[in-house]
Coordinates of C-alpha atoms in Angstrom, one line a residue:
Chain A
M23 CA -60.5 8.7 5.1
K24 CA -57.7 11.0 4.0
I25 CA -54.9 9.4 2.0
S26 CA -51.5 11.0 2.4
L27 CA -49.5 12.5 -0.5
R28 CA -46.9 9.8 -0.1
H29 CA -49.4 7.0 -0.6
K30 CA -51.0 8.8 -3.5
L31 CA -47.6 9.1 -5.2
F32 CA -46.8 5.4 -4.4
H33 CA -50.0 4.3 -6.0
W34 CA -49.6 6.6 -9.0
F35 CA -46.2 5.0 -9.8
D36 CA -47.4 1.5 -8.8
E37 CA -50.2 1.6 -11.4
R38 CA -47.6 2.5 -14.1
V39 CA -44.4 0.6 -13.0
G40 CA -45.9 -2.2 -10.9
W41 CA -43.3 -1.9 -8.2
G42 CA -45.6 -3.3 -5.5
E43 CA -45.5 -6.6 -7.3
I44 CA -41.7 -6.3 -7.8
A45 CA -41.1 -5.5 -4.1
K46 CA -43.3 -8.4 -3.1
K47 CA -41.5 -10.9 -5.4
H48 CA -37.9 -9.7 -4.6
L49 CA -38.2 -8.4 -1.1
H50 CA -40.9 -9.6 1.3
G51 CA -41.9 -12.5 -0.8
Y52 CA -38.3 -13.7 -1.4
L53 CA -37.8 -16.4 1.2
L54 CA -34.5 -17.7 2.4
P55 CA -33.7 -21.0 4.1
E56 CA -33.9 -21.1 7.9
N57 CA -30.3 -22.3 8.4
I58 CA -28.8 -19.5 6.3
N59 CA -25.6 -18.0 7.9
A60 CA -23.2 -15.1 7.8
W61 CA -21.4 -16.6 4.8
Y62 CA -24.4 -15.8 2.7
S63 CA -24.0 -12.1 3.4
M64 CA -20.7 -11.9 1.5
G65 CA -22.4 -11.0 -1.8
S66 CA -24.3 -8.1 -0.1
I67 CA -21.0 -6.8 1.5
L68 CA -19.3 -7.0 -2.0
L69 CA -22.2 -5.0 -3.6
A70 CA -22.0 -2.4 -0.8
L71 CA -18.2 -2.1 -1.2
F72 CA -18.5 -1.8 -4.9
G73 CA -21.0 1.0 -4.5
L74 CA -18.5 2.7 -2.1
Q75 CA -15.7 2.3 -4.6
V76 CA -17.8 3.8 -7.4
L77 CA -18.8 6.7 -5.1
T78 CA -15.2 7.4 -3.9
G79 CA -13.9 6.8 -7.4
V80 CA -16.2 9.5 -8.9
L81 CA -15.2 11.9 -6.2
L82 CA -11.5 11.3 -6.9
M83 CA -12.0 11.8 -10.6
I84 CA -13.0 15.4 -9.9
Y85 CA -9.4 16.2 -8.9
Y86 CA -7.3 13.5 -10.5
R87 CA -5.4 14.4 -13.7
P88 CA -4.4 11.3 -15.8
T89 CA -1.1 12.6 -17.3
T90 CA 2.3 11.5 -16.4
E91 CA 3.3 15.1 -15.5
D92 CA 0.3 15.8 -13.3
A93 CA -0.9 12.5 -11.9
F94 CA 1.3 12.3 -8.8
S95 CA 1.0 16.0 -8.0
S96 CA -2.8 15.7 -8.3
I97 CA -2.8 12.7 -5.9
R98 CA -0.6 14.7 -3.5
S99 CA -3.0 17.6 -3.7
I100 CA -5.9 15.3 -3.0
M101 CA -4.1 13.9 0.0
T102 CA -3.0 17.3 1.4
E103 CA -5.2 20.1 0.0
V104 CA -8.6 18.9 -1.1
P105 CA -11.0 18.9 1.8
Y106 CA -11.4 15.3 3.0
G107 CA -9.5 14.2 -0.1
W108 CA -7.2 12.0 2.1
L109 CA -10.3 10.3 3.6
I110 CA -11.9 9.7 0.2
R111 CA -8.7 8.3 -1.3
S112 CA -7.9 6.2 1.7
I113 CA -11.4 4.7 1.7
H114 CA -11.0 4.0 -2.0
A115 CA -7.6 2.2 -1.5
A116 CA -8.6 0.4 1.7
G117 CA -12.0 -0.5 0.2
A118 CA -10.3 -2.1 -2.8
N119 CA -8.3 -4.3 -0.4
V120 CA -11.2 -5.3 1.8
M121 CA -13.3 -6.0 -1.3
I122 CA -10.8 -8.4 -2.7
F123 CA -10.4 -10.1 0.7
I124 CA -14.2 -10.5 1.0
L125 CA -14.3 -11.8 -2.6
F126 CA -11.8 -14.5 -1.6
L127 CA -14.0 -15.4 1.3
H128 CA -17.1 -15.5 -0.9
M129 CA -15.5 -17.8 -3.4
L130 CA -14.1 -20.0 -0.6
S131 CA -17.5 -20.4 1.1
T132 CA -19.1 -21.2 -2.3
L133 CA -16.3 -23.8 -2.9
F134 CA -16.5 -25.5 0.5
M135 CA -20.3 -25.5 0.7
G136 CA -20.5 -26.9 -2.9
S137 CA -22.8 -24.1 -4.0
Y138 CA -21.1 -24.1 -7.4
K139 CA -22.8 -27.4 -8.3
K140 CA -25.7 -28.0 -10.6
P141 CA -27.9 -26.0 -11.3
R142 CA -25.6 -23.0 -10.2
E143 CA -22.7 -23.5 -12.7
L144 CA -23.4 -20.1 -14.3
N145 CA -23.5 -18.3 -10.9
W146 CA -20.0 -19.8 -10.3
V147 CA -18.7 -18.9 -13.8
T148 CA -20.0 -15.3 -13.6
G149 CA -18.6 -15.0 -10.1
C150 CA -15.1 -16.1 -11.4
V151 CA -15.4 -13.5 -14.2
L152 CA -16.3 -10.9 -11.6
F153 CA -13.3 -11.9 -9.6
A154 CA -11.0 -11.5 -12.6
F155 CA -12.5 -8.1 -13.4
T156 CA -12.0 -7.0 -9.8
L157 CA -8.4 -8.0 -10.0
G158 CA -8.2 -6.1 -13.3
L159 CA -9.6 -3.0 -11.6
A160 CA -7.1 -3.3 -8.8
L161 CA -4.2 -3.6 -11.3
S162 CA -5.3 -0.8 -13.5
G163 CA -6.0 1.5 -10.5
Y164 CA -2.5 0.8 -9.2
L165 CA -0.8 2.7 -12.0
L166 CA -3.0 5.8 -11.8
P167 CA -1.1 7.6 -8.9
W168 CA 2.1 7.4 -11.1
S169 CA 4.3 6.6 -8.1
Q170 CA 7.4 4.6 -8.0
L171 CA 5.4 1.6 -6.8
S172 CA 2.7 2.2 -9.6
Y173 CA 5.3 2.5 -12.3
W174 CA 7.5 -0.5 -11.4
A175 CA 4.7 -2.8 -10.3
T176 CA 3.0 -2.2 -13.7
T177 CA 6.3 -2.7 -15.5
V178 CA 6.7 -6.1 -13.8
A179 CA 3.1 -7.1 -14.3
T180 CA 2.9 -6.1 -17.9
N181 CA 6.2 -7.8 -18.6
T182 CA 4.7 -11.2 -17.8
V183 CA 2.8 -11.2 -21.2
T184 CA 6.3 -11.4 -22.9
T185 CA 6.4 -15.0 -21.8
I186 CA 3.7 -15.9 -24.3
P187 CA 5.6 -17.4 -27.2
R188 CA 5.5 -15.7 -30.6
W189 CA 3.0 -12.9 -29.7
G190 CA 4.5 -11.8 -26.4
D191 CA 6.2 -8.7 -27.6
T192 CA 3.3 -7.6 -29.8
L193 CA 0.9 -8.1 -26.9
L194 CA 3.2 -6.1 -24.6
L195 CA 3.1 -3.2 -27.0
W196 CA -0.7 -3.5 -27.2
V197 CA -1.0 -3.5 -23.4
R198 CA 1.4 -0.6 -22.8
G199 CA 0.9 1.4 -26.0
S200 CA 4.7 1.8 -26.1
A201 CA 7.9 -0.1 -25.4
Q202 CA 8.0 1.3 -21.8
V203 CA 5.2 2.1 -19.3
S204 CA 4.4 5.7 -20.4
Q205 CA 1.6 8.2 -21.0
A206 CA 0.0 5.7 -23.5
T207 CA -0.1 3.1 -20.7
L208 CA -1.6 5.5 -18.2
G209 CA -4.3 6.6 -20.7
R210 CA -5.2 2.9 -21.4
F211 CA -5.3 2.0 -17.7
F212 CA -7.3 5.1 -16.8
A213 CA -9.9 4.3 -19.4
L214 CA -10.0 0.6 -18.2
H215 CA -10.2 1.6 -14.5
V216 CA -12.9 4.3 -14.7
A217 CA -15.1 3.1 -17.7
V218 CA -14.5 -0.2 -19.3
L219 CA -14.1 -2.5 -16.2
P220 CA -16.7 -0.8 -14.0
L221 CA -19.3 -1.2 -16.7
L222 CA -18.3 -4.9 -17.2
V223 CA -18.5 -5.4 -13.5
I224 CA -22.0 -3.9 -13.3
L225 CA -23.1 -6.0 -16.3
F226 CA -21.7 -9.2 -14.6
I227 CA -23.2 -8.3 -11.2
L228 CA -26.6 -8.0 -12.9
L229 CA -26.0 -11.4 -14.6
H230 CA -24.8 -12.9 -11.4
L231 CA -27.8 -11.7 -9.5
F232 CA -30.1 -12.8 -12.3
F233 CA -28.7 -16.3 -12.0
V234 CA -28.9 -16.2 -8.2
R235 CA -32.6 -15.3 -8.4
S236 CA -33.5 -17.7 -11.2
T237 CA -31.8 -20.7 -9.6
G238 CA -32.6 -19.6 -6.0
I239 CA -30.1 -18.9 -3.4
S240 CA -28.2 -22.1 -2.4
T241 CA -29.0 -23.7 0.9
P242 CA -26.2 -24.4 3.4
P243 CA -25.4 -28.1 3.1
T244 CA -26.8 -30.0 6.1
L245 CA -26.5 -33.5 7.4
A246 CA -30.1 -33.3 8.7
T247 CA -33.3 -32.9 6.7
Q248 CA -33.7 -30.2 4.0
P249 CA -34.3 -26.8 5.7
R250 CA -37.5 -24.9 5.1
K251 CA -37.5 -21.5 3.3
I252 CA -39.1 -19.2 5.8
I253 CA -36.9 -16.1 6.2
P254 CA -38.1 -13.1 4.2
F255 CA -35.3 -11.2 2.6
Y256 CA -36.8 -7.9 3.6
P257 CA -36.9 -6.8 6.3
D258 CA -35.5 -9.8 8.2
Y259 CA -32.4 -11.0 6.3
L260 CA -31.5 -7.5 5.3
L261 CA -30.8 -6.8 9.0
E262 CA -28.2 -9.6 9.0
D263 CA -26.7 -8.3 5.7
L264 CA -26.5 -4.8 7.2
K265 CA -24.7 -6.2 10.3
M266 CA -22.1 -7.9 8.1
I267 CA -21.7 -4.7 5.9
Y268 CA -21.1 -2.7 9.1
L269 CA -18.4 -5.1 10.2
A270 CA -16.7 -4.9 6.7
L271 CA -16.9 -1.1 6.9
A272 CA -15.3 -1.2 10.4
L273 CA -12.4 -3.1 8.8
V274 CA -12.1 -0.5 6.0
A275 CA -12.2 2.2 8.8
F276 CA -9.5 0.4 10.7
L277 CA -7.2 0.4 7.7
V278 CA -7.9 4.0 6.9
F279 CA -7.4 5.5 10.3
F280 CA -4.9 3.1 12.0
Y281 CA -3.0 1.3 9.3
P282 CA -2.6 3.6 6.3
G283 CA 0.9 2.2 5.7
F284 CA -0.8 -1.0 4.6
V285 CA -2.5 0.7 1.6
F286 CA 0.2 3.3 1.0
P287 CA 3.6 1.7 1.3
E288 CA 6.9 3.7 1.2
D289 CA 7.4 3.5 -2.6
S290 CA 3.9 4.8 -3.2
L291 CA 4.9 8.2 -1.7
I292 CA 7.6 8.8 -4.3
P293 CA 6.8 10.1 -7.8
A294 CA 7.6 7.6 -10.6
D295 CA 11.1 7.7 -11.9
P296 CA 11.8 5.4 -15.0
F297 CA 15.5 5.7 -14.4
S298 CA 15.6 4.6 -10.8
T299 CA 14.4 1.1 -10.0
P300 CA 13.4 0.7 -6.3
E301 CA 15.2 -2.0 -4.3
H302 CA 12.3 -4.2 -3.4
I303 CA 9.4 -4.1 -5.8
K304 CA 6.6 -6.4 -4.5
P305 CA 3.1 -6.7 -5.8
E306 CA 0.0 -6.2 -3.6
W307 CA -0.8 -9.1 -1.3
Y308 CA -3.5 -10.5 -3.6
F309 CA -0.9 -10.9 -6.4
L310 CA 1.9 -12.1 -4.1
A311 CA 1.1 -15.8 -4.5
N312 CA 1.2 -15.6 -8.3
Y313 CA 4.4 -13.6 -8.1
Q314 CA 6.1 -16.1 -5.7
L315 CA 5.0 -19.0 -7.9
L316 CA 6.7 -17.4 -10.9
R317 CA 9.8 -17.0 -8.8
L318 CA 9.7 -20.6 -7.6
I319 CA 9.3 -22.1 -11.1
P320 CA 12.5 -21.3 -12.9
N321 CA 10.9 -21.6 -16.4
K322 CA 8.7 -18.5 -17.0
I323 CA 6.4 -20.1 -19.6
L324 CA 5.8 -23.0 -17.2
G325 CA 5.1 -20.7 -14.3
I326 CA 2.5 -18.8 -16.4
L327 CA 1.1 -22.1 -17.8
V328 CA 0.6 -23.5 -14.3
Q329 CA -1.3 -20.5 -13.2
V330 CA -3.5 -20.5 -16.4
V331 CA -4.3 -24.2 -16.0
A332 CA -5.1 -23.6 -12.3
G333 CA -7.4 -20.7 -13.1
L334 CA -9.2 -22.6 -15.8
F335 CA -9.6 -25.6 -13.5
I336 CA -11.2 -23.3 -10.9
V337 CA -13.6 -21.7 -13.5
L338 CA -14.6 -25.0 -15.0
L339 CA -14.9 -26.8 -11.6
P340 CA -18.7 -27.2 -11.7
F341 CA -18.3 -29.1 -15.0
I342 CA -15.4 -31.2 -13.6
D343 CA -16.8 -32.1 -10.2
R344 CA -20.3 -33.3 -11.2
S345 CA -21.2 -35.3 -8.1
P346 CA -24.3 -33.9 -6.4
E347 CA -22.9 -34.2 -2.9
R348 CA -22.3 -30.8 -1.4
H349 CA -21.5 -31.4 2.3
P350 CA -17.7 -30.9 2.9
L351 CA -17.6 -33.9 5.4
R352 CA -19.1 -36.2 2.9
R353 CA -16.5 -35.4 0.2
P354 CA -13.3 -35.6 2.3
A355 CA -10.8 -35.9 -0.6
F356 CA -12.0 -32.7 -2.2
T357 CA -12.2 -30.9 1.1
L358 CA -8.7 -32.0 2.1
L359 CA -7.2 -31.1 -1.3
S360 CA -8.9 -27.7 -1.2
I361 CA -7.6 -27.0 2.3
L362 CA -4.0 -28.0 1.2
A363 CA -4.3 -25.8 -1.9
L364 CA -5.5 -22.9 0.3
L365 CA -2.7 -23.4 2.8
G366 CA -0.2 -23.4 -0.1
Y367 CA -1.7 -20.2 -1.4
I368 CA -1.6 -18.5 2.0
G369 CA 2.0 -19.9 2.5
L370 CA 3.1 -18.3 -0.8
I371 CA 1.6 -14.9 0.3
Y372 CA 3.3 -15.2 3.7
A373 CA 6.7 -16.0 2.0
G374 CA 6.2 -13.0 -0.2
L375 CA 5.4 -10.7 2.7
K376 CA 8.4 -12.0 4.8
E377 CA 10.9 -11.3 2.0
Chain B
M24 CA 50.5 -36.4 -9.5
R25 CA 48.2 -34.9 -12.1
K26 CA 45.8 -34.1 -9.2
I27 CA 48.5 -32.4 -7.3
S28 CA 49.4 -30.2 -10.3
W29 CA 45.8 -29.2 -10.8
L30 CA 45.6 -28.3 -7.1
A31 CA 48.7 -26.2 -7.4
I32 CA 47.3 -24.3 -10.4
F33 CA 44.1 -23.7 -8.5
C34 CA 45.9 -22.4 -5.4
F35 CA 48.1 -20.2 -7.6
S36 CA 45.0 -18.8 -9.4
L37 CA 43.5 -17.9 -6.0
F38 CA 46.8 -16.3 -5.0
V39 CA 46.9 -14.2 -8.2
L40 CA 43.2 -13.4 -7.9
F41 CA 43.5 -12.0 -4.4
T42 CA 47.0 -10.6 -4.4
P43 CA 46.8 -7.2 -6.2
G44 CA 44.8 -5.4 -3.4
W45 CA 47.1 -6.1 -0.5
A46 CA 50.2 -6.1 -2.7
A47 CA 49.5 -2.5 -3.8
E48 CA 48.8 -1.4 -0.3
A49 CA 52.0 -3.0 1.0
Q50 CA 53.9 -1.2 -1.8
E51 CA 52.3 2.1 -0.9
E52 CA 53.4 1.6 2.7
E53 CA 56.7 0.0 1.9
V54 CA 58.6 3.1 1.0
C55 CA 57.2 5.8 3.3
V56 CA 55.9 3.7 6.2
T57 CA 58.6 1.0 6.2
C58 CA 61.4 3.6 6.3
H59 CA 59.8 5.8 9.0
E60 CA 59.0 2.6 11.0
M61 CA 62.8 2.0 11.3
F62 CA 63.1 5.2 13.4
K63 CA 60.8 3.7 16.0
G64 CA 63.5 3.4 18.7
D65 CA 66.0 6.1 18.0
M66 CA 64.0 9.0 16.5
P67 CA 60.4 8.7 17.7
N68 CA 59.5 12.1 16.1
L69 CA 60.1 10.5 12.7
Y70 CA 58.2 7.4 13.6
H71 CA 55.3 9.1 15.4
P72 CA 53.5 10.4 12.3
V73 CA 53.0 6.9 11.0
E74 CA 51.4 5.8 14.2
L75 CA 49.1 8.9 14.2
W76 CA 48.2 8.4 10.5
R77 CA 47.0 4.9 11.3
Q78 CA 44.4 6.3 13.7
S79 CA 43.2 9.0 11.3
S80 CA 40.2 9.4 9.1
H81 CA 42.6 9.7 6.1
K82 CA 43.7 6.1 6.7
V83 CA 40.0 5.1 6.7
Q84 CA 39.4 7.0 3.5
G85 CA 42.5 5.5 1.9
V86 CA 44.5 8.8 1.7
T87 CA 48.2 7.8 2.2
C88 CA 51.4 9.9 2.8
T89 CA 51.8 10.9 -0.8
G90 CA 48.3 12.3 -0.9
C91 CA 49.5 15.2 1.2
H92 CA 53.3 15.2 1.0
G93 CA 53.7 14.1 -2.6
G94 CA 56.8 12.1 -3.6
N95 CA 57.1 8.7 -5.3
P96 CA 56.1 5.8 -3.0
K97 CA 57.2 3.2 -5.4
D98 CA 60.8 4.2 -5.6
E99 CA 62.9 4.2 -2.4
A100 CA 65.8 6.1 -3.8
E101 CA 63.8 8.8 -5.5
S102 CA 60.9 8.9 -3.1
M103 CA 61.6 12.4 -1.8
S104 CA 63.2 13.8 -4.9
T105 CA 60.1 14.6 -7.0
P106 CA 59.2 18.3 -7.5
D107 CA 55.9 18.0 -5.6
F108 CA 57.4 16.5 -2.5
I109 CA 56.9 18.6 0.7
G110 CA 58.5 17.1 3.8
K111 CA 57.4 19.4 6.6
P112 CA 55.0 22.2 5.3
S113 CA 55.3 25.7 6.7
A114 CA 52.2 27.2 8.4
S115 CA 51.4 29.3 5.3
T116 CA 51.5 26.3 2.9
I117 CA 49.3 24.0 5.1
P118 CA 46.0 25.5 3.8
F119 CA 47.1 24.8 0.2
M120 CA 48.3 21.3 1.1
C121 CA 44.9 20.4 2.6
G122 CA 43.1 22.6 0.0
K123 CA 44.3 20.3 -2.9
C124 CA 41.4 18.1 -1.9
H125 CA 39.3 20.3 0.4
T126 CA 38.9 23.1 -2.1
D127 CA 35.6 24.7 -0.7
I128 CA 37.0 24.8 2.7
R129 CA 40.3 26.4 1.5
E130 CA 38.3 29.2 -0.1
E131 CA 36.3 29.8 3.2
Y132 CA 39.5 29.8 5.2
L133 CA 41.3 32.2 2.9
S134 CA 38.4 34.7 2.9
G135 CA 38.1 34.5 6.7
V136 CA 39.7 36.3 9.5
H137 CA 41.9 33.3 10.5
S138 CA 44.0 33.4 7.3
F139 CA 44.8 37.1 8.0
T140 CA 46.1 36.5 11.5
S141 CA 49.8 37.0 11.6
G142 CA 52.6 35.1 13.3
S143 CA 52.4 32.0 15.5
R144 CA 48.9 32.9 16.6
R145 CA 47.6 32.2 13.1
P146 CA 45.4 29.0 13.2
T147 CA 45.6 26.6 10.3
C148 CA 43.9 23.4 9.3
I149 CA 46.0 21.3 11.7
T150 CA 45.1 23.5 14.7
C151 CA 41.8 21.8 14.9
H152 CA 42.2 18.7 12.8
N153 CA 45.7 17.6 13.9
S154 CA 48.6 17.1 11.6
H155 CA 48.7 13.3 11.1
N156 CA 45.9 12.0 13.2
I157 CA 43.5 13.9 10.9
Q158 CA 39.9 13.8 12.4
P159 CA 36.6 14.4 10.6
P160 CA 35.1 17.9 10.8
I161 CA 33.0 17.8 14.0
L162 CA 32.3 20.6 16.3
E163 CA 34.2 18.9 19.1
N164 CA 37.4 19.5 17.1
I165 CA 37.4 23.1 18.2
I166 CA 40.1 23.2 20.9
E167 CA 39.2 25.9 23.3
H168 CA 42.7 26.4 24.9
Q169 CA 44.1 27.2 21.4
C170 CA 41.3 29.7 20.7
V171 CA 41.5 31.6 24.0
S172 CA 44.7 33.2 22.9
C173 CA 42.6 35.5 20.6
H174 CA 39.0 34.8 21.6
K175 CA 37.2 35.1 24.9
A176 CA 36.2 31.7 26.3
E177 CA 32.5 32.7 26.5
E178 CA 32.6 33.6 22.8
I179 CA 34.0 30.2 21.9
T180 CA 31.4 28.4 24.0
Y181 CA 28.6 30.6 22.4
F182 CA 29.9 29.8 18.9
Q183 CA 30.0 26.1 19.7
S184 CA 26.6 26.0 21.3
F185 CA 25.1 28.1 18.5
I186 CA 26.2 25.8 15.7
L187 CA 25.4 22.8 17.9
S188 CA 21.9 24.0 18.5
V189 CA 21.3 24.6 14.7
N190 CA 22.7 21.2 14.2
Q191 CA 20.3 19.6 16.7
D192 CA 17.4 21.5 15.1
A193 CA 18.5 20.2 11.8
E194 CA 18.5 16.6 13.1
K195 CA 15.0 17.1 14.6
G196 CA 13.9 18.8 11.3
N197 CA 15.1 15.7 9.5
E198 CA 12.9 13.4 11.7
E199 CA 10.0 15.8 11.2
L200 CA 10.5 15.7 7.5
K201 CA 10.2 11.9 7.5
M202 CA 6.9 12.2 9.2
L203 CA 5.7 14.9 6.7
H204 CA 6.8 12.6 3.8
H205 CA 4.6 9.8 5.2
H206 CA 1.7 12.3 5.1
W207 CA 2.2 13.2 1.4
V208 CA 3.7 16.6 2.0
D209 CA 6.2 17.6 -0.8
I210 CA 9.4 17.8 1.1
S211 CA 11.9 18.0 -1.8
I212 CA 12.8 21.7 -1.2
Y213 CA 13.3 21.2 2.5
Q214 CA 15.3 18.0 1.9
K215 CA 17.7 19.8 -0.5
I216 CA 18.3 22.5 2.2
L217 CA 18.8 20.0 5.0
N218 CA 21.1 17.8 2.8
A219 CA 23.1 20.9 1.9
W220 CA 23.4 21.8 5.5
K221 CA 24.5 18.3 6.5
N222 CA 27.0 17.9 3.6
S223 CA 28.5 21.3 3.1
T224 CA 27.0 24.4 4.7
R225 CA 27.6 23.2 8.3
V226 CA 31.3 22.6 7.6
K227 CA 31.6 25.9 5.7
L228 CA 30.1 27.8 8.6
I229 CA 32.5 26.4 11.1
H230 CA 35.3 27.6 8.9
L231 CA 33.8 31.1 8.5
S232 CA 34.7 31.5 12.2
E233 CA 32.9 34.8 12.5
L234 CA 29.7 34.6 14.5
D235 CA 27.9 37.4 12.7
K236 CA 28.5 35.8 9.3
V237 CA 27.5 32.4 10.7
K238 CA 24.3 33.9 12.1
S239 CA 23.3 35.4 8.8
E240 CA 24.2 32.2 6.9
T241 CA 22.0 30.1 9.3
E242 CA 19.0 32.3 8.8
K243 CA 18.0 30.3 5.7
I244 CA 18.1 26.9 7.4
S245 CA 16.4 28.3 10.5
A246 CA 13.5 29.7 8.4
S247 CA 13.2 26.3 6.7
L248 CA 13.3 24.4 10.0
K249 CA 10.6 26.7 11.4
E250 CA 8.4 26.0 8.3
I251 CA 9.0 22.3 8.7
H252 CA 8.1 22.4 12.4
Q253 CA 4.9 24.4 11.7
K254 CA 3.8 21.8 9.1
Y255 CA 4.7 19.0 11.5
E256 CA 2.6 20.5 14.3
I257 CA -0.4 20.8 11.9
I258 CA 0.1 17.2 10.9
L259 CA 0.3 16.1 14.5
R260 CA -2.9 17.9 15.4
N261 CA -4.6 16.4 12.4
E262 CA -3.3 12.9 13.3
A263 CA -4.7 13.2 16.8
L264 CA -8.1 14.2 15.4
K265 CA -7.9 11.5 12.8
K266 CA -7.3 8.8 15.5
K267 CA -10.2 10.1 17.5
T268 CA -12.5 10.1 14.5
G269 CA -11.3 6.6 13.6
K270 CA -12.0 5.3 17.1
F271 CA -15.5 6.9 17.1
T272 CA -16.3 5.6 13.6
I273 CA -15.2 2.0 14.3
A274 CA -17.0 2.0 17.7
F275 CA -20.2 3.3 15.9
L276 CA -20.0 0.6 13.2
L277 CA -19.3 -2.2 15.6
L278 CA -22.0 -1.1 18.1
S279 CA -24.5 -0.8 15.1
A280 CA -23.5 -4.3 14.1
V281 CA -24.1 -5.6 17.6
A282 CA -27.5 -3.8 17.8
L283 CA -28.5 -5.2 14.4
H284 CA -27.5 -8.7 15.6
F285 CA -29.7 -8.6 18.6
Y286 CA -32.5 -6.9 16.7
Y287 CA -32.3 -9.7 14.1
R288 CA -32.5 -12.3 16.9
E289 CA -35.6 -10.6 18.2
V290 CA -37.2 -10.6 14.8
E291 CA -36.3 -14.3 14.4
K292 CA -37.9 -15.2 17.7
S293 CA -41.1 -13.3 16.9
R294 CA -41.3 -15.0 13.5
K295 CA -40.9 -18.4 15.1
R296 CA -43.7 -17.5 17.6

């Protein structure tokens, strides 16, 4: 019998790398519970979207120039002159929004299905860190076009550190690199956006996946008997993951082709002018709730403190809520409080959008 | 009693706070307007200017009698005795009276053919803008029956329609610019040209009053408008293509998701079997 070149190559590498065993362990041999649902594909969608962000980001870096003189004109040139530049940048901007939206859904499903509980505390903590890094990526990327929106949104966002007593001003200088948002700030944010944060995100994705594999994927909580683990990840569940990835990409495509104003509002079309403050500076939707809360609470320090405490509470939730019960209907108080908190959060975003 | 005195102080403060505005206006009107209003019945030609001024754009802009005629509006006895007072200007002084504020237009007028026309046929500012019921510089201010004494009627209509058509093109160009701006095109140069047209060039051209000069002056704006329109057309075509591509991409992704969904169900069934 003649063995094809492809098989020969596969066996040559398999003898040295052992990837047959790896594939068996992590793909065909990796079994998932029979009642697994679409909520469990959120992680895969996020991984695909992160890949898309890296790819489009690298392509944008070819033409982007990170100086205050050239940044906006290079963005304009990407949008009008570079072949398919508008598409790549629009995918990058819309992809970031969809990624954060899916990240919210991923965390909410984990919260309501109680998947953060023992033994998956570290999965939750690394997930929270990834969430913070993603918001950091969004914030640092926001300044790079050097538009009016970039400039003033970053001025407002970086100003919040001044509420920290005693070290506020020093910290502001450290974040911006100068008293005002300037070339020093742009350089810092560029380095954070294209190198530091992506590397940290990759590191934490690997950690997150490591914890997911070592503890095993959580089973959807059920009122009936424990489900059997019978669905192989490859090829069976990968089809379901692909389906969800395609739906997320359809959402990205919708924003890119039919709703570009959502990712590029009016103030993002005007080059930054430090001497002209726009009338209505509003942060992106994912920072709107925090922004509204700061406006609602008259004391700035208190406003920041409330958010820090809420954030810490969310990160440390697995260590605070130690009951083994995971089904949302069997822990009604927690479910009700979570729904109320979620409604409050959505309400704050809505109020911010309406203003 | 004490309460009443506090209330009185409060009311007086409010009175003081809101008085200066209307008091000054009343004072400005008191001398010129109140005197001229007295002629309402007997000498309507002395009262009429007040009535006309009240309907004018000068009234809206806060330009009062002294703005054009000079004089001292605060002193009834000396109101018409100051050196700058001009009661009824002659035709030759009107351009200088209006030109105190409208300096650019004065220069255009003085260099144009209208200022060299002699005698009663010489048109001045008030020929088109009226003497007291001053109206803003719009094309409709050109009064054909006053122009026909020198110009042919068809020439006037052509002049009006020419400026009007450039005007309309500029309005359209402005709308097209907004669209280009939303598609990241650098519109700053075009915006400057269009703003200049809207704020000064257009008015200057009307005062040039010679069609050949007007035509050569409008060439610049017409060239810019043509460029804007060409870019707009390209964007429109690209937008239509983008929308088509978008529909196709979304349809492909959704159909692929549906196909994967059914394929997964089949795989699930076969696994259960």
